Short mmCIF file of C-alpha atoms and ligand atoms in Angstrom, two decimals:
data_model
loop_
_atom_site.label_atom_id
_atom_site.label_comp_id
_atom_site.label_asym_id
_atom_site.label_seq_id
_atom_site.Cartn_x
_atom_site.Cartn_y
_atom_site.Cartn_z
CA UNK A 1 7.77 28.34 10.98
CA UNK A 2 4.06 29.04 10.65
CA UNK A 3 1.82 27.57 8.52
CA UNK A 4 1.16 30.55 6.34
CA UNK A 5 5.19 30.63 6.23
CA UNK A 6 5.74 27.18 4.77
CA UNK A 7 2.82 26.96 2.32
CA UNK A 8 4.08 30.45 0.62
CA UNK A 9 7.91 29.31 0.91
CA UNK A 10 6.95 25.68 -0.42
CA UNK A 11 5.16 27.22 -3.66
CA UNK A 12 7.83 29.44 -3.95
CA UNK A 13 10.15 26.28 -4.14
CA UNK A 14 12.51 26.19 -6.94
CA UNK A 15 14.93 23.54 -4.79
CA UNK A 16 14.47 21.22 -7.77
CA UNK A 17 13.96 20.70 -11.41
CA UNK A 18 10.00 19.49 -11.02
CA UNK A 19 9.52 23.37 -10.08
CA UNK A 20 9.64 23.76 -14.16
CA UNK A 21 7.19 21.23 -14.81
CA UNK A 22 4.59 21.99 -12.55
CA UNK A 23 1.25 23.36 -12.94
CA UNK A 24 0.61 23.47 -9.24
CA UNK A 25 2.90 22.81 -6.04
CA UNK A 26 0.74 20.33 -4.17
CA UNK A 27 1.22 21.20 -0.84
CA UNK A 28 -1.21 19.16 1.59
CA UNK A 29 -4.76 19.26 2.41
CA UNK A 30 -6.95 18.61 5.85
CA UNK A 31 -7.04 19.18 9.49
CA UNK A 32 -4.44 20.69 11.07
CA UNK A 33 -4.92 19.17 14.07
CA UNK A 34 -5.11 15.80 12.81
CA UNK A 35 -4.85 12.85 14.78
CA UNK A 36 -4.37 10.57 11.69
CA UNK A 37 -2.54 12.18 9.00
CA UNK A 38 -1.75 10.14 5.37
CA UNK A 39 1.56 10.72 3.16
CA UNK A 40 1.48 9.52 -0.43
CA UNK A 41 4.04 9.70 -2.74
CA UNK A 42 3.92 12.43 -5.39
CA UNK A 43 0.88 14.64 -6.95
CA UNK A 44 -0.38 12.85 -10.17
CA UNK A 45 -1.67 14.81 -12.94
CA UNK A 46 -5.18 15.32 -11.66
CA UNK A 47 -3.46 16.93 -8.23
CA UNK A 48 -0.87 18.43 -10.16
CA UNK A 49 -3.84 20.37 -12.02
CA UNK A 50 -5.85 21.44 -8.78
CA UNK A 51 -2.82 21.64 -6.55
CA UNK A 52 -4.99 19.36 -4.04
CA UNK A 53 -3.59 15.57 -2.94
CA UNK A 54 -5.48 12.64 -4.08
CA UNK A 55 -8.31 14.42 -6.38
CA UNK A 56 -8.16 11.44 -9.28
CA UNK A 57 -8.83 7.90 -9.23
CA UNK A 58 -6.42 6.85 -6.26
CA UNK A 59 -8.06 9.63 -4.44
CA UNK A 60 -11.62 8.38 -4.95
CA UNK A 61 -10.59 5.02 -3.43
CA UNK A 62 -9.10 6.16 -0.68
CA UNK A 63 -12.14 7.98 -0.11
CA UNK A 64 -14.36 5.11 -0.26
CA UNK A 65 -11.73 3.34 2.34
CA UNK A 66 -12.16 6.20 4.78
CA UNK A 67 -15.90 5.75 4.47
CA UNK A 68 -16.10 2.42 4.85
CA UNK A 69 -14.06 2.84 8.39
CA UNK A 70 -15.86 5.66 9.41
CA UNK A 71 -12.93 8.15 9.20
CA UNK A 72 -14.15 11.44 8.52
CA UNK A 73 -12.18 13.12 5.71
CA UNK A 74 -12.60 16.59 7.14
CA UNK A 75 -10.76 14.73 10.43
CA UNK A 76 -7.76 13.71 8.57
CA UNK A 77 -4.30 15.68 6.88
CA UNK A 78 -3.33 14.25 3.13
CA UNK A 79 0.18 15.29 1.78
CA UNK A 80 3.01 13.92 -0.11
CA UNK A 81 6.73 12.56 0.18
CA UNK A 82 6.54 15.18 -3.11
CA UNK A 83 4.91 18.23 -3.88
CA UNK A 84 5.40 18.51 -6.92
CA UNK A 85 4.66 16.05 -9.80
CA UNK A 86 7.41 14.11 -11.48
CA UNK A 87 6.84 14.04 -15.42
CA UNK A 88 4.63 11.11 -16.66
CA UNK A 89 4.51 9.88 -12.67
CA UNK A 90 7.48 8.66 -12.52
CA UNK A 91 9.02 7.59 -9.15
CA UNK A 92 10.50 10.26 -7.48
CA UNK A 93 13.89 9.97 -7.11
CA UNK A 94 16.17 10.06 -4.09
CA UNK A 95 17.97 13.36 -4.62
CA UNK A 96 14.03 14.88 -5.15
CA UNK A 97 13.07 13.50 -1.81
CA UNK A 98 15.82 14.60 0.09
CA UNK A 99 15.11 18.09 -1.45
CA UNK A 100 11.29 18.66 -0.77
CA UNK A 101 10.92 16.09 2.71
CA UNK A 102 12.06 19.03 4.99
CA UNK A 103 8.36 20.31 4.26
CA UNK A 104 7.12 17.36 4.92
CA UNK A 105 9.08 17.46 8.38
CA UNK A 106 7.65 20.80 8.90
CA UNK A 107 4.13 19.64 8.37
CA UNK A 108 4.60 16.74 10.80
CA UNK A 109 6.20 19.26 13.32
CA UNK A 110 3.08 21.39 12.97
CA UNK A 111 0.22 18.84 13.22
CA UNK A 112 1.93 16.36 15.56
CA UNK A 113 -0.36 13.47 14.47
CA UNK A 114 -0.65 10.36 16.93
CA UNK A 115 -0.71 8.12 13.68
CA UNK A 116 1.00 8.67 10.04
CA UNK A 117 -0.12 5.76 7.65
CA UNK A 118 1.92 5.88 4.48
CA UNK A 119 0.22 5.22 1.33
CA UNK A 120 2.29 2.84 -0.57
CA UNK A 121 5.92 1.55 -0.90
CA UNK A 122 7.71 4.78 -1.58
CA UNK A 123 6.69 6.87 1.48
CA UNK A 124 6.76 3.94 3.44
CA UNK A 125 10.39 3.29 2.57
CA UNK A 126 11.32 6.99 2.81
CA UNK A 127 9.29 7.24 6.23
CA UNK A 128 9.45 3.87 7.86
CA UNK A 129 12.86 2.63 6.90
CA UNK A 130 14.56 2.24 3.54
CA UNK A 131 14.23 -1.22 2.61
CA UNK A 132 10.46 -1.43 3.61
CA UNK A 133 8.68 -4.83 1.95
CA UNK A 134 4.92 -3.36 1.41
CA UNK A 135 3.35 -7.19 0.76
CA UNK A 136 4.94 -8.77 3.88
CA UNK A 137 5.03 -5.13 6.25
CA UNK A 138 1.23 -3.39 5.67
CA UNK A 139 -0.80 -3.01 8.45
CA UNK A 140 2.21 -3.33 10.74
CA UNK A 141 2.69 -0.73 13.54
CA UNK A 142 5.59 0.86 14.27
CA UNK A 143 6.70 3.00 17.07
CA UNK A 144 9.11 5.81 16.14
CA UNK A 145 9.27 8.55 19.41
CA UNK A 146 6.36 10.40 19.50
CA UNK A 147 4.43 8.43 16.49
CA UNK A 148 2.71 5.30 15.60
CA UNK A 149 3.59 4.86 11.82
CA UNK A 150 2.06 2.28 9.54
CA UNK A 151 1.91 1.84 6.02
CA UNK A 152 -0.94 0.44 3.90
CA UNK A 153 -1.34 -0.18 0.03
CA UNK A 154 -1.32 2.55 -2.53
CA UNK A 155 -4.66 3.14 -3.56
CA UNK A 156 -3.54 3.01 -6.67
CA UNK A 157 -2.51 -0.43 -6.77
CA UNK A 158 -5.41 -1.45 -5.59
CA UNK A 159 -6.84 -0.26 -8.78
CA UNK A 160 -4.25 -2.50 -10.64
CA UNK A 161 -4.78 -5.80 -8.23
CA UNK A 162 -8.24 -5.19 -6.61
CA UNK A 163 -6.97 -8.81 -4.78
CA UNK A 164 -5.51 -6.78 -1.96
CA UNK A 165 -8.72 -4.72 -1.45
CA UNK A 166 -9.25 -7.25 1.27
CA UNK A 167 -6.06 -6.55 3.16
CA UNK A 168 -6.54 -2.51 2.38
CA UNK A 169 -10.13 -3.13 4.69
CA UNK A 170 -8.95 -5.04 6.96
CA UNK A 171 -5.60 -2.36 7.56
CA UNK A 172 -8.21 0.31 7.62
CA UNK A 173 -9.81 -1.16 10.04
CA UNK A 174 -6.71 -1.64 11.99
CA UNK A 175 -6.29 2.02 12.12
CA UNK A 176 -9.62 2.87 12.90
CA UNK A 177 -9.28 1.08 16.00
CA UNK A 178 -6.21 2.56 16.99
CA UNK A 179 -7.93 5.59 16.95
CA UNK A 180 -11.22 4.40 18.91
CA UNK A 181 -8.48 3.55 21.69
CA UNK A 182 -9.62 -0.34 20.99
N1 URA B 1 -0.82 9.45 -5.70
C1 URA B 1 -0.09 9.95 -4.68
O1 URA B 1 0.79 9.31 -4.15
N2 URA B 1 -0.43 11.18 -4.26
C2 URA B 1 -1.39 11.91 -4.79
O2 URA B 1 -1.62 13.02 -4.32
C3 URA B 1 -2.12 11.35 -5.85
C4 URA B 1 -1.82 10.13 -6.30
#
């Protein structure tokens, strides 16, 4: 498939009921030749409005994070476990994510990024393995064929417990490095 192919077919999607409730199918956003490329969980209603990932408050944070690291934005690809948004950002559920991650596959297919950080608990249980412990794992690398795989806080938590700003920095950082070669 082509990328012009999947972004029509996924805004077409009607595979499940959060086709009703959208405003916008939220498909992904960056460089398609990404080394680094971030999954979050599910559009919130700021991306669910704009049909762009990580436009609000998370977003901005992430942004600042990127910054800080000197990771271009224009270098990276953001998407979602979900591309649509669940009502009243709920957590998507299983049956949801087994419906919409075959884009997500498709995506990963097409950029082929060296390293896919997941933002947060749900994508890193989804992508990483299912019973993924985001306190005691972040930061860690994995190896999984082709890709290095990590997972990091949720921006949004951060905004909830700005205590683990420290460790978001410091996994940043990590990644940074891994793509410096260091
Ligand atoms: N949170 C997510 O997980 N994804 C977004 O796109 C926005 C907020």
């Amino acid at each position: 498939m082509t990328w012009e192919e999947l972004e029509k077919t996924c805004k077409e999607c009607t595979l499940c009921s959060l086709s009703e409730t959208r405003t916008n199918c939220v498909f992904g956003v960056g460089n398609r030749e990404a080394r680094l490329m971030f999954v979050g969980e599910a559009p919130g209603e700021k991306e669910d409005l704009s049909g762009i990932p990580f436009v609000g408050a998370a977003g901005q944070l992430l942004d600042k994070y990127l910054t800080a690291v000197d990771i271009d934005r224009d270098s990276v690809y953001i998407a979602n476990i979900l591309k649509c948004r669940p009502p009243k950002n709920r957590d998507p559920d299983p049956e949801e994510q087994d419906k919409c991650i075959g884009y997500l596959r498709e995506q990963v297919r097409l950029i082929r990024p060296e390293i896919i950080v997941c933002l947060g608990r749900i994508a890193a249980m989804r992508l990483i393995k299912p019973d993924y412990r985001i306190t005691a794992e972040h930061g860690q690398f994995v190896k999984k064929g082709n890709f290095t795989l990590t997972a990091v806080y949720h921006p949004a938590a951060l905004l909830r417990d700005p205590r683990k700003k420290e460790d978001m920095y410091r996994d940043m950082l990590k990644i940074k490095e891994f793509l410096d070669g260091k």
